[in-house]
Amino acid sequence: MKTIYNIFTFSAVTAAAAMLAVSCYKEDPIITDKDEPQYVIEDSSDPAQHYLYTFLQDTGVYILSEYNDVDYKWNVYDESNYELTRIDPGIFNEAVEYLRKTLTDVYETGFAAKYFPFKILLAGTIEDTMSYTDDGADMVCGFGRNYIAIGQLRADILPAKNNATILADLGRINGILWGNFIYTNDLISIPESFFSPSRQYYEQNLKSLIVDGDTEAAIRSVGMWFYGEEPDSYYAMAPDAAGDVAGFVEMILTHTEEEMKAEMEGYDILLVKYNALIDAVKDATGIDLQELGDRNVGKFGSLDTGNEGTEE
């Protein structure tokens, strides 16, 4: 069932030049820049395809299972390190259902129309060719200036994802949405009070802070959740500012308020940054991130306690 047609005919070089000259994210639904690749998503009686069609009409966001390499390769200033494989058509319905659970159904369509990227690319695999970790070879999510890519949409892995895995994936995907797309593209303003307690540690090796081998405590003591660490390595790398935002959103959207308080107990900097981010997002968008976290845990169950949610 081929229902998405790529009618973009410019060369990759032309597309790259065009992207340098135009804004790479949309502000109004449905209206797209003339220099962006144009697609047609047809309506259908198939529920998954019909969802893609109605989501486009409501938000102006293209959800694509068929696309050109140029859609993710050119990232405004340089060529992306990502390699994406396309999904098998046989997994299309399951892929759309997973996308809804982990991203598009998390928000109202009005929010998506204003804050989502121009394109959501569905991928069997996403590989970061510059990564030296196993995670980089099969990523849950990738991103560029005007898209988010959703990975691991394959028959050998997608049906086996239980609610706990889906919730964890939801956190990672939405962390990237907020940190690497919304914040990076200046779609909202986050106060310096969020960044200042940790700024001196961004992109630094935090191994020197670790006491008695407790990496997690060391990272939390300087107000961050996310870090990149190879087993038995000499590195525990702190994120940059976008990764800091992403790490907080990932935690908040996968934990209840009660769980967050327990996670932050004894770490005053985490609490200061948590409050600053919650307030900034609510003021800018009307979204209460913690309410979303409470709802997600109620639906998919708790990562901390193992309590089951309502989703079957």
XYZ file of N, CA, C and O in Angstrom, residues 77-272:
784
model
N 23.489 23.382 8.333
C 24.852 23.822 8.126
C 25.776 22.710 7.633
O 26.839 22.988 7.100
N 25.402 21.473 7.850
C 26.292 20.390 7.473
C 25.488 19.129 7.227
O 24.267 19.106 7.339
N 26.194 18.075 6.880
C 25.542 16.797 6.604
C 25.388 16.008 7.898
O 26.307 15.930 8.711
N 24.200 15.429 8.080
C 23.912 14.650 9.272
C 24.748 13.380 9.304
O 25.112 12.817 8.271
N 25.019 12.896 10.526
C 25.722 11.624 10.703
C 24.769 10.436 10.706
O 25.207 9.295 10.841
N 23.475 10.685 10.589
C 22.501 9.606 10.678
C 22.401 8.818 9.378
O 22.524 9.371 8.280
N 22.127 7.536 9.550
C 21.702 6.675 8.451
C 20.380 6.044 8.866
O 20.301 5.427 9.928
N 19.343 6.226 8.075
C 18.016 5.692 8.374
C 17.642 4.622 7.363
O 17.888 4.785 6.161
N 17.058 3.533 7.856
C 16.437 2.569 6.959
C 14.919 2.739 7.050
O 14.393 3.143 8.087
N 14.227 2.474 5.960
C 12.780 2.651 5.923
C 12.091 1.450 6.579
O 12.642 0.366 6.685
N 10.872 1.669 7.036
C 10.147 0.580 7.687
C 9.602 -0.384 6.639
O 9.322 -0.002 5.501
N 9.444 -1.624 7.049
C 8.770 -2.619 6.223
C 7.282 -2.275 6.198
O 6.688 -2.028 7.254
N 6.650 -2.255 5.016
C 5.213 -1.939 4.961
C 4.357 -2.826 5.859
O 3.295 -2.410 6.328
N 4.839 -4.035 6.134
C 4.078 -4.945 6.973
C 3.980 -4.520 8.415
O 3.139 -5.040 9.163
N 4.818 -3.572 8.843
C 4.811 -3.107 10.230
C 4.190 -1.718 10.336
O 4.167 -1.115 11.417
N 3.638 -1.210 9.241
C 3.153 0.172 9.183
C 2.108 0.466 10.260
O 2.216 1.465 10.986
N 1.086 -0.364 10.385
C 0.029 -0.106 11.370
C 0.568 -0.105 12.789
O 0.209 0.757 13.608
N 1.439 -1.066 13.107
C 2.029 -1.131 14.441
C 2.932 0.078 14.698
O 2.984 0.600 15.815
N 3.632 0.531 13.656
C 4.510 1.690 13.804
C 3.708 2.952 14.124
O 4.106 3.758 14.980
N 2.587 3.143 13.464
C 1.755 4.316 13.713
C 1.159 4.258 15.116
O 1.093 5.264 15.821
N 0.730 3.065 15.549
C 0.194 2.921 16.905
C 1.261 3.264 17.946
O 0.979 3.957 18.932
N 2.485 2.806 17.729
C 3.591 3.110 18.639
C 3.886 4.612 18.650
O 4.102 5.205 19.713
N 3.876 5.232 17.479
C 4.100 6.678 17.396
C 3.055 7.444 18.188
O 3.373 8.409 18.893
N 1.818 7.013 18.087
C 0.750 7.691 18.831
C 0.979 7.568 20.336
O 0.815 8.533 21.088
N 1.360 6.385 20.786
C 1.563 6.176 22.222
C 2.737 6.975 22.756
O 2.690 7.494 23.885
N 3.799 7.086 21.977
C 5.028 7.678 22.487
C 5.184 9.160 22.171
O 6.032 9.833 22.777
N 4.375 9.702 21.247
C 4.574 11.106 20.886
C 3.287 11.851 20.565
O 2.907 12.782 21.280
N 2.596 11.465 19.511
C 1.548 12.353 18.997
C 0.316 12.423 19.885
O -0.355 13.451 19.939
N 0.000 11.332 20.605
C -1.158 11.373 21.497
C -0.823 11.963 22.869
O -1.716 12.131 23.706
N 0.441 12.280 23.098
C 0.835 12.873 24.380
C 0.304 14.297 24.489
O 0.043 14.788 25.592
N 0.090 14.971 23.341
C -0.300 16.378 23.321
C -1.570 16.589 22.506
O -1.938 15.756 21.676
N -2.208 17.726 22.726
C -3.312 18.142 21.872
C -2.763 18.570 20.513
O -1.602 18.978 20.395
N -3.618 18.501 19.492
C -3.152 18.837 18.145
C -2.752 20.308 18.024
O -1.881 20.646 17.224
N -3.365 21.171 18.821
C -2.994 22.584 18.781
C -1.545 22.794 19.195
O -0.845 23.645 18.623
N -1.092 22.040 20.175
C 0.303 22.113 20.588
C 1.207 21.593 19.478
O 2.243 22.199 19.164
N 0.830 20.466 18.882
C 1.637 19.889 17.806
C 1.759 20.852 16.633
O 2.821 20.970 16.012
N 0.673 21.555 16.316
C 0.694 22.502 15.206
C 1.710 23.610 15.429
O 2.320 24.110 14.481
N 1.932 23.972 16.667
C 2.824 25.095 16.969
C 4.240 24.656 17.294
O 5.202 25.368 16.962
N 4.413 23.490 17.911
C 5.712 23.142 18.464
C 6.345 21.878 17.889
O 7.502 21.587 18.218
N 5.636 21.127 17.066
C 6.226 19.935 16.471
C 7.070 20.320 15.256
O 6.839 21.352 14.625
N 8.027 19.482 14.882
C 8.798 19.735 13.661
C 7.942 19.525 12.412
O 6.851 18.962 12.474
N 8.461 19.966 11.305
C 7.759 19.855 10.018
C 7.506 18.405 9.630
O 6.492 18.078 9.019
N 8.443 17.514 9.986
C 8.360 16.116 9.573
C 8.653 15.181 10.734
O 9.512 15.468 11.575
N 7.938 14.063 10.760
C 8.259 12.942 11.626
C 8.554 11.768 10.703
O 7.692 11.356 9.916
N 9.770 11.251 10.763
C 10.201 10.182 9.876
C 10.161 8.848 10.617
O 10.718 8.722 11.707
N 9.486 7.874 10.034
C 9.395 6.535 10.621
C 10.527 5.685 10.053
O 10.674 5.571 8.837
N 11.324 5.077 10.934
C 12.521 4.364 10.490
C 12.622 2.985 11.122
O 12.281 2.795 12.299
N 13.095 2.025 10.325
C 13.389 0.709 10.870
C 14.581 0.774 11.802
O 14.568 0.224 12.902
N 15.633 1.464 11.349
C 16.807 1.690 12.183
C 17.280 3.130 11.996
O 17.125 3.724 10.928
N 17.842 3.679 13.063
C 18.542 4.956 13.019
C 19.937 4.692 13.567
O 20.095 4.267 14.708
N 20.938 4.937 12.752
C 22.321 4.741 13.173
C 23.056 6.070 13.149
O 23.014 6.806 12.160
N 23.719 6.372 14.245
C 24.621 7.509 14.296
C 26.003 6.992 13.924
O 26.651 6.295 14.702
N 26.451 7.316 12.727
C 27.697 6.741 12.218
C 28.934 7.254 12.956
O 30.014 6.685 12.803
N 28.773 8.313 13.768
C 29.900 8.847 14.531
C 29.904 8.355 15.973
O 30.788 8.701 16.750
N 28.919 7.534 16.340
C 28.826 7.052 17.711
C 29.683 5.807 17.898
O 29.790 4.970 16.992
N 30.270 5.699 19.089
C 31.079 4.534 19.421
C 30.366 3.608 20.407
O 30.971 2.696 20.948
N 29.084 3.856 20.655
C 28.327 3.051 21.602
C 27.318 2.177 20.870
O 26.951 2.445 19.727
N 26.863 1.129 21.536
C 25.846 0.257 20.955
C 24.543 1.014 20.719
O 23.827 0.748 19.755
N 24.226 1.960 21.622
C 22.994 2.736 21.468
C 22.980 3.512 20.158
O 21.935 3.707 19.547
N 24.131 3.957 19.714
C 24.205 4.734 18.480
C 23.941 3.930 17.239
O 23.679 4.488 16.168
N 23.989 2.601 17.343
C 23.767 1.750 16.183
C 22.291 1.456 15.946
O 21.913 1.027 14.849
N 21.458 1.659 16.946
C 20.027 1.342 16.814
C 19.250 2.258 17.751
O 18.773 1.842 18.799
N 19.105 3.496 17.347
C 18.568 4.534 18.221
C 17.041 4.542 18.234
O 16.395 4.256 17.228
N 16.479 4.883 19.377
C 15.031 5.039 19.501
C 14.563 6.295 18.772
O 13.482 6.327 18.192
N 15.397 7.327 18.781
C 14.991 8.608 18.214
C 16.209 9.361 17.704
O 17.274 9.308 18.304
N 16.030 10.042 16.583
C 17.039 10.953 16.058
C 16.376 12.283 15.758
O 15.151 12.406 15.790
N 17.162 13.288 15.440
C 16.584 14.611 15.230
C 17.449 15.442 14.299
O 18.649 15.192 14.135
N 16.827 16.401 13.685
C 17.498 17.415 12.887
C 16.803 18.735 13.106
O 15.906 18.857 13.946
N 17.187 19.728 12.316
C 16.637 21.068 12.507
C 15.131 21.110 12.255
O 14.410 21.894 12.866
N 14.622 20.265 11.343
C 13.209 20.338 10.999
C 12.504 18.982 11.034
O 11.451 18.807 10.436
N 13.088 18.015 11.737
C 12.436 16.704 11.805
C 12.815 15.986 13.094
O 13.808 16.289 13.748
N 11.985 15.015 13.428
C 12.323 13.998 14.409
C 12.142 12.656 13.714
O 11.174 12.452 12.966
N 13.067 11.746 13.938
C 12.974 10.398 13.380
C 12.730 9.403 14.516
O 13.370 9.484 15.560
N 11.793 8.504 14.295
C 11.448 7.477 15.288
C 11.986 6.149 14.795
O 11.643 5.700 13.691
N 12.847 5.512 15.590
C 13.516 4.288 15.161
C 13.005 3.028 15.845
O 12.034 3.047 16.589
N 13.673 1.922 15.535
C 13.350 0.589 16.058
C 11.945 0.139 15.661
O 11.295 -0.617 16.388
N 11.470 0.595 14.514
C 10.143 0.205 14.023
C 10.305 -0.985 13.092
O 10.201 -0.893 11.867
N 10.570 -2.142 13.706
C 10.839 -3.365 12.964
C 10.063 -4.526 13.573
O 9.754 -4.533 14.767
N 9.809 -5.529 12.746
C 9.032 -6.680 13.193
C 9.761 -7.487 14.259
O 9.129 -8.201 15.045
N 11.104 -7.393 14.306
C 11.852 -8.185 15.273
C 11.923 -7.538 16.648
O 12.405 -8.169 17.591
N 11.438 -6.305 16.776
C 11.568 -5.616 18.060
C 10.297 -4.914 18.506
O 9.964 -4.911 19.685
N 9.544 -4.325 17.573
C 8.399 -3.496 17.963
C 7.308 -4.281 18.693
O 6.825 -3.826 19.745
N 6.885 -5.452 18.195
C 5.811 -6.173 18.916
C 6.196 -6.610 20.321
O 5.321 -6.847 21.161
N 7.504 -6.701 20.595
C 7.951 -7.180 21.903
C 8.058 -6.061 22.925
O 8.351 -6.320 24.097
N 7.820 -4.825 22.525
C 7.955 -3.707 23.456
C 6.762 -3.682 24.415
O 5.625 -3.478 23.992
N 7.044 -3.883 25.702
C 5.981 -3.854 26.702
C 5.749 -2.419 27.171
O 6.404 -1.476 26.711
N 4.826 -2.240 28.105
C 4.475 -0.895 28.547
C 5.660 -0.164 29.179
O 5.803 1.051 29.016
N 6.493 -0.870 29.921
C 7.646 -0.231 30.552
C 8.612 0.291 29.497
O 9.141 1.411 29.615
N 8.833 -0.497 28.455
C 9.719 -0.068 27.376
C 9.116 1.097 26.611
O 9.815 2.050 26.255
N 7.816 1.034 26.371
C 7.145 2.126 25.665
C 7.237 3.420 26.461
O 7.492 4.495 25.904
N 7.054 3.338 27.782
C 7.162 4.534 28.621
C 8.582 5.091 28.588
O 8.780 6.313 28.486
N 9.572 4.218 28.677
C 10.961 4.672 28.607
C 11.249 5.323 27.255
O 11.917 6.361 27.184
N 10.737 4.734 26.178
C 10.908 5.316 24.845
C 10.202 6.663 24.745
O 10.724 7.610 24.150
N 9.007 6.751 25.319
C 8.264 8.014 25.343
C 9.116 9.113 25.984
O 9.184 10.241 25.473
N 9.763 8.778 27.090
C 10.612 9.757 27.748
C 11.750 10.217 26.865
O 12.021 11.423 26.749
N 12.428 9.278 26.228
C 13.555 9.634 25.366
C 13.104 10.474 24.174
O 13.729 11.492 23.844
N 12.020 10.070 23.525
C 11.535 10.783 22.343
C 11.093 12.201 22.695
O 11.449 13.171 22.011
N 10.351 12.340 23.774
C 9.854 13.667 24.147
C 10.946 14.541 24.743
O 10.904 15.770 24.620
N 11.936 13.923 25.375
C 13.090 14.689 25.802
C 13.781 15.342 24.618
O 14.143 16.526 24.651
N 13.953 14.583 23.552
C 14.567 15.121 22.333
C 13.681 16.196 21.713
O 14.171 17.230 21.232
N 12.362 15.975 21.713
C 11.456 16.997 21.177
C 11.664 18.329 21.887
O 11.820 19.371 21.236
N 11.688 18.313 23.215
C 11.784 19.551 23.981
C 13.199 20.123 23.990
O 13.386 21.341 23.846
N 14.198 19.277 24.163
C 15.559 19.779 24.265
C 16.199 20.095 22.935
O 16.778 21.170 22.744
N 16.099 19.162 22.011
C 16.826 19.278 20.751
C 16.019 19.888 19.620
O 16.574 20.170 18.559
N 14.725 20.089 19.846
C 13.946 20.788 18.821
C 13.335 22.072 19.362
O 13.663 23.164 18.907
N 12.466 21.977 20.342
C 11.755 23.166 20.829
C 12.735 24.175 21.438
O 12.723 25.351 21.075
N 13.581 23.732 22.356
C 14.539 24.658 22.970
C 15.589 25.115 21.964
O 15.888 26.312 21.857
N 16.165 24.185 21.224
C 17.236 24.532 20.291
C 16.775 25.524 19.235
O 17.540 26.397 18.809
N 15.532 25.428 18.815
C 14.997 26.334 17.797
C 14.360 27.588 18.395
O 13.686 28.339 17.681
N 14.582 27.808 19.701
C 14.095 29.024 20.367
C 12.578 29.193 20.272
O 12.077 30.315 20.179
N 11.856 28.082 20.324
C 10.395 28.165 20.282
C 9.819 28.526 21.645
O 8.684 28.989 21.732
N 10.583 28.284 22.700
C 10.227 28.784 24.025
C 11.493 29.304 24.699
O 12.612 28.954 24.293
N 11.306 30.123 25.715
C 12.429 30.656 26.476
C 12.500 29.946 27.823
O 11.506 29.866 28.543
N 13.665 29.416 28.135
C 13.902 28.773 29.423
C 14.863 29.663 30.205
O 15.920 30.047 29.686
N 14.551 30.022 31.439
C 15.359 31.015 32.170
C 16.749 30.499 32.515
O 16.984 29.296 32.626
N 17.646 31.440 32.704
C 19.016 31.104 33.070
C 19.072 30.383 34.414
O 20.020 29.622 34.678
N 18.067 30.579 35.241
C 18.048 29.890 36.536
C 18.005 28.378 36.381
O 18.390 27.644 37.296
N 17.542 27.903 35.239
C 17.586 26.464 34.967
C 19.011 26.022 34.625
O 19.491 24.995 35.101
N 19.699 26.790 33.803
C 21.000 26.367 33.282
C 22.169 26.693 34.202
O 23.149 25.941 34.271
N 22.100 27.821 34.898
C 23.283 28.331 35.605
C 23.873 27.378 36.645
O 25.104 27.304 36.776
N 23.058 26.595 37.393
C 23.683 25.723 38.398
C 24.571 24.628 37.796
O 25.447 24.101 38.490
N 24.356 24.302 36.525
C 25.086 23.184 35.912
C 25.949 23.598 34.726
O 26.695 22.771 34.196
N 25.853 24.851 34.316
C 26.480 25.255 33.062
C 27.977 24.951 33.014
O 28.515 24.565 31.971
N 28.671 25.126 34.123
C 30.123 24.916 34.109
C 30.507 23.462 33.827
O 31.658 23.173 33.472
N 29.532 22.545 33.981
C 29.829 21.125 33.793
C 29.427 20.598 32.412
O 29.749 19.449 32.088
N 28.749 21.418 31.608
C 28.268 20.936 30.315
C 29.416 20.389 29.458
O 30.465 21.023 29.312
N 29.166 19.201 28.925
C 30.086 18.525 28.007
C 31.451 18.246 28.648
O 32.451 18.110 27.954
N 31.449 18.141 29.958
C 32.675 17.827 30.689
C 32.622 16.384 31.192
O 31.566 15.823 31.433
N 33.802 15.813 31.359
C 33.908 14.483 31.954
C 33.752 14.611 33.465
O 34.545 15.279 34.131
N 32.719 13.982 34.003
C 32.391 14.134 35.423
C 32.957 13.015 36.295
O 32.585 12.880 37.450
N 33.853 12.223 35.744
C 34.418 11.117 36.517
C 35.095 11.605 37.801
O 35.088 10.929 38.825
N 35.662 12.808 37.764
C 36.369 13.311 38.942
C 35.430 13.601 40.104
O 35.868 13.716 41.252
N 34.121 13.725 39.819
C 33.146 14.007 40.867
C 32.634 12.743 41.556
O 31.974 12.819 42.588
N 32.951 11.607 40.986
C 32.364 10.362 41.469
C 33.048 9.900 42.753
O 34.284 9.830 42.834
N 32.234 9.601 43.750
C 32.730 9.120 45.040
C 32.214 7.701 45.246
O 31.022 7.432 45.092
N 33.108 6.797 45.580
C 32.750 5.396 45.850
C 32.009 4.761 44.675
O 31.132 3.910 44.864
N 32.354 5.169 43.471
C 31.788 4.550 42.284
C 30.344 4.895 41.985
O 29.732 4.298 41.110
N 29.770 5.870 42.695
C 28.358 6.214 42.521
C 28.214 7.321 41.470
O 28.136 8.504 41.795
N 28.182 6.911 40.211
C 28.087 7.866 39.106
C 26.789 8.644 39.169
O 26.754 9.861 38.938
N 25.690 7.961 39.456
C 24.384 8.600 39.481
C 24.339 9.731 40.496
O 23.842 10.833 40.212
N 24.849 9.503 41.684
C 24.855 10.544 42.714
C 25.710 11.730 42.294
O 25.363 12.890 42.553
N 26.827 11.456 41.629
C 27.709 12.537 41.189
C 27.019 13.429 40.177
O 27.097 14.663 40.252
N 26.335 12.822 39.230
C 25.631 13.593 38.202
C 24.504 14.407 38.842
O 24.324 15.596 38.541
N 23.753 13.800 39.730
C 22.629 14.507 40.361
C 23.115 15.633 41.268
O 22.418 16.637 41.418
N 24.269 15.496 41.841
C 24.762 16.528 42.747
C 25.038 17.843 42.035
O 25.045 18.906 42.673
N 25.251 17.796 40.729
C 25.469 19.027 39.962
C 24.249 19.367 39.103
O 24.321 20.163 38.177
N 23.109 18.728 39.418
C 21.846 19.151 38.828
C 21.502 18.589 37.481
O 20.785 19.227 36.707
N 21.971 17.380 37.178
C 21.654 16.770 35.885
C 21.248 15.312 36.056
O 21.611 14.660 37.021
N 20.501 14.839 35.061
C 20.074 13.440 35.057
C 20.844 12.644 34.017
O 21.229 11.520 34.247
N 21.005 13.228 32.885
C 21.522 12.489 31.736
C 23.040 12.549 31.678
O 23.647 13.572 31.939
N 23.649 11.453 31.328
C 25.075 11.443 31.041
C 25.358 10.302 30.073
O 24.569 9.367 29.927
N 26.486 10.383 29.401
C 26.890 9.317 28.497
C 28.107 8.612 29.055
O 29.135 9.237 29.289
N 27.986 7.336 29.293
C 29.097 6.608 29.924
C 29.253 5.243 29.268
O 28.285 4.508 29.088
N 30.459 4.913 28.918
C 30.783 3.586 28.424
C 31.182 2.686 29.596
O 31.893 3.143 30.514
N 30.736 1.444 29.601
C 31.129 0.541 30.697
C 32.656 0.467 30.841
O 33.380 0.344 29.851
N 33.105 0.579 32.070
C 34.537 0.473 32.393
C 35.387 1.529 31.700
O 36.591 1.339 31.508
N 34.770 2.636 31.305
C 35.535 3.681 30.638
C 35.972 4.730 31.658
O 35.631 4.668 32.836
N 36.730 5.691 31.173
C 37.175 6.785 32.023
C 36.293 8.009 31.870
O 36.650 9.091 32.317
N 35.131 7.831 31.242
C 34.302 8.982 30.925
C 32.889 8.855 31.488
O 32.297 7.775 31.485
N 32.386 9.961 31.989
C 30.971 10.122 32.317
C 30.632 11.528 31.842
O 30.764 12.501 32.583
N 30.255 11.629 30.581
C 30.145 12.928 29.933
C 28.806 13.598 30.236
O 27.743 13.014 30.044
N 28.889 14.829 30.705
C 27.691 15.620 30.939
C 27.136 16.114 29.606
O 27.881 16.285 28.638
N 25.829 16.361 29.533
C 25.237 16.841 28.292
C 25.541 18.309 28.055
O 26.124 18.992 28.915
N 25.140 18.804 26.895
C 25.122 20.241 26.659
C 23.799 20.795 27.172
O 23.017 20.070 27.813
N 23.518 22.076 26.900
C 22.297 22.692 27.427
C 21.045 21.998 26.893
O 20.092 21.751 27.649
N 21.031 21.659 25.604
C 19.866 20.978 25.033
C 19.677 19.605 25.667
O 18.547 19.190 25.963
N 20.778 18.903 25.893
C 20.694 17.600 26.537
C 20.246 17.691 27.979
O 19.603 16.767 28.503
N 20.575 18.791 28.638
C 20.124 19.014 30.011
C 18.601 19.145 30.048
O 17.916 18.518 30.876
N 18.053 19.955 29.142
C 16.595 20.077 29.029
C 15.985 18.720 28.712
O 14.998 18.291 29.335
N 16.574 18.015 27.750
C 16.050 16.709 27.344
C 16.034 15.730 28.507
O 15.072 14.969 28.690
N 17.104 15.729 29.302
C 17.179 14.810 30.436
C 16.098 15.063 31.467
O 15.508 14.121 32.015
N 15.821 16.337 31.746
C 14.764 16.664 32.698
C 13.392 16.256 32.165
O 12.576 15.678 32.890
N 13.113 16.570 30.911
C 11.817 16.212 30.345
C 11.649 14.698 30.325
O 10.574 14.173 30.638
N 12.706 13.983 29.984
C 12.647 12.519 29.980
C 12.266 11.982 31.355
O 11.418 11.082 31.472
N 12.863 12.532 32.393
C 12.541 12.096 33.746
C 11.113 12.468 34.130
O 10.349 11.633 34.646
N 10.727 13.705 33.879
C 9.416 14.186 34.316
C 8.291 13.428 33.626
O 7.300 13.045 34.274
N 8.427 13.182 32.346
C 7.334 12.547 31.606
C 7.224 11.050 31.856
O 6.274 10.414 31.403
N 8.180 10.488 32.601
C 8.114 9.055 32.922
C 7.985 8.801 34.420
O 8.148 7.666 34.876
N 7.670 9.853 35.187
C 7.526 9.721 36.637
C 6.367 10.584 37.126
O 6.081 11.637 36.554
N 5.736 10.128 38.187
C 4.710 10.944 38.832
C 5.386 12.041 39.654
O 6.597 12.005 39.899
N 4.588 12.996 40.118
C 5.125 14.054 40.965
C 5.722 13.467 42.243
O 6.792 13.890 42.700
N 5.050 12.497 42.814
C 5.556 11.853 44.032
C 6.883 11.160 43.768
O 7.819 11.247 44.579
N 6.968 10.480 42.633
C 8.221 9.804 42.281
C 9.341 10.805 42.027
O 10.496 10.568 42.410
N 9.022 11.922 41.396
C 10.036 12.939 41.141
C 10.578 13.505 42.442
O 11.787 13.717 42.594
N 9.692 13.766 43.393
C 10.142 14.278 44.688
C 11.100 13.295 45.356
O 12.109 13.700 45.954
N 10.790 12.013 45.264
C 11.660 10.993 45.852
C 13.000 10.940 45.124
O 14.062 10.804 45.757
N 12.980 11.065 43.797
C 14.213 11.032 43.009
C 15.103 12.235 43.313
O 16.336 12.140 43.257
N 14.490 13.371 43.618
C 15.256 14.604 43.855
C 15.629 14.822 45.311
O 16.353 15.770 45.619
N 15.161 13.979 46.197
C 15.422 14.159 47.619
C 16.926 14.174 47.898
O 17.660 13.271 47.479
N 17.376 15.205 48.570
C 18.798 15.344 48.881
C 19.601 16.055 47.804
O 20.802 16.287 47.979
N 18.940 16.411 46.693
C 19.628 17.098 45.593
C 18.914 18.423 45.323
O 18.024 18.519 44.474
N 19.313 19.448 46.058
C 18.619 20.738 45.995
C 18.690 21.368 44.613
O 17.746 22.026 44.172
N 19.795 21.180 43.905
C 19.935 21.792 42.580
C 18.921 21.188 41.609
O 18.327 21.901 40.790
N 18.704 19.896 41.706
C 17.698 19.263 40.851
C 16.327 19.887 41.081
O 15.589 20.161 40.124
N 15.979 20.128 42.326
C 14.671 20.684 42.641
C 14.536 22.103 42.095
O 13.486 22.466 41.549
N 15.581 22.910 42.235
C 15.551 24.279 41.704
C 15.333 24.254 40.191
O 14.505 25.001 39.656
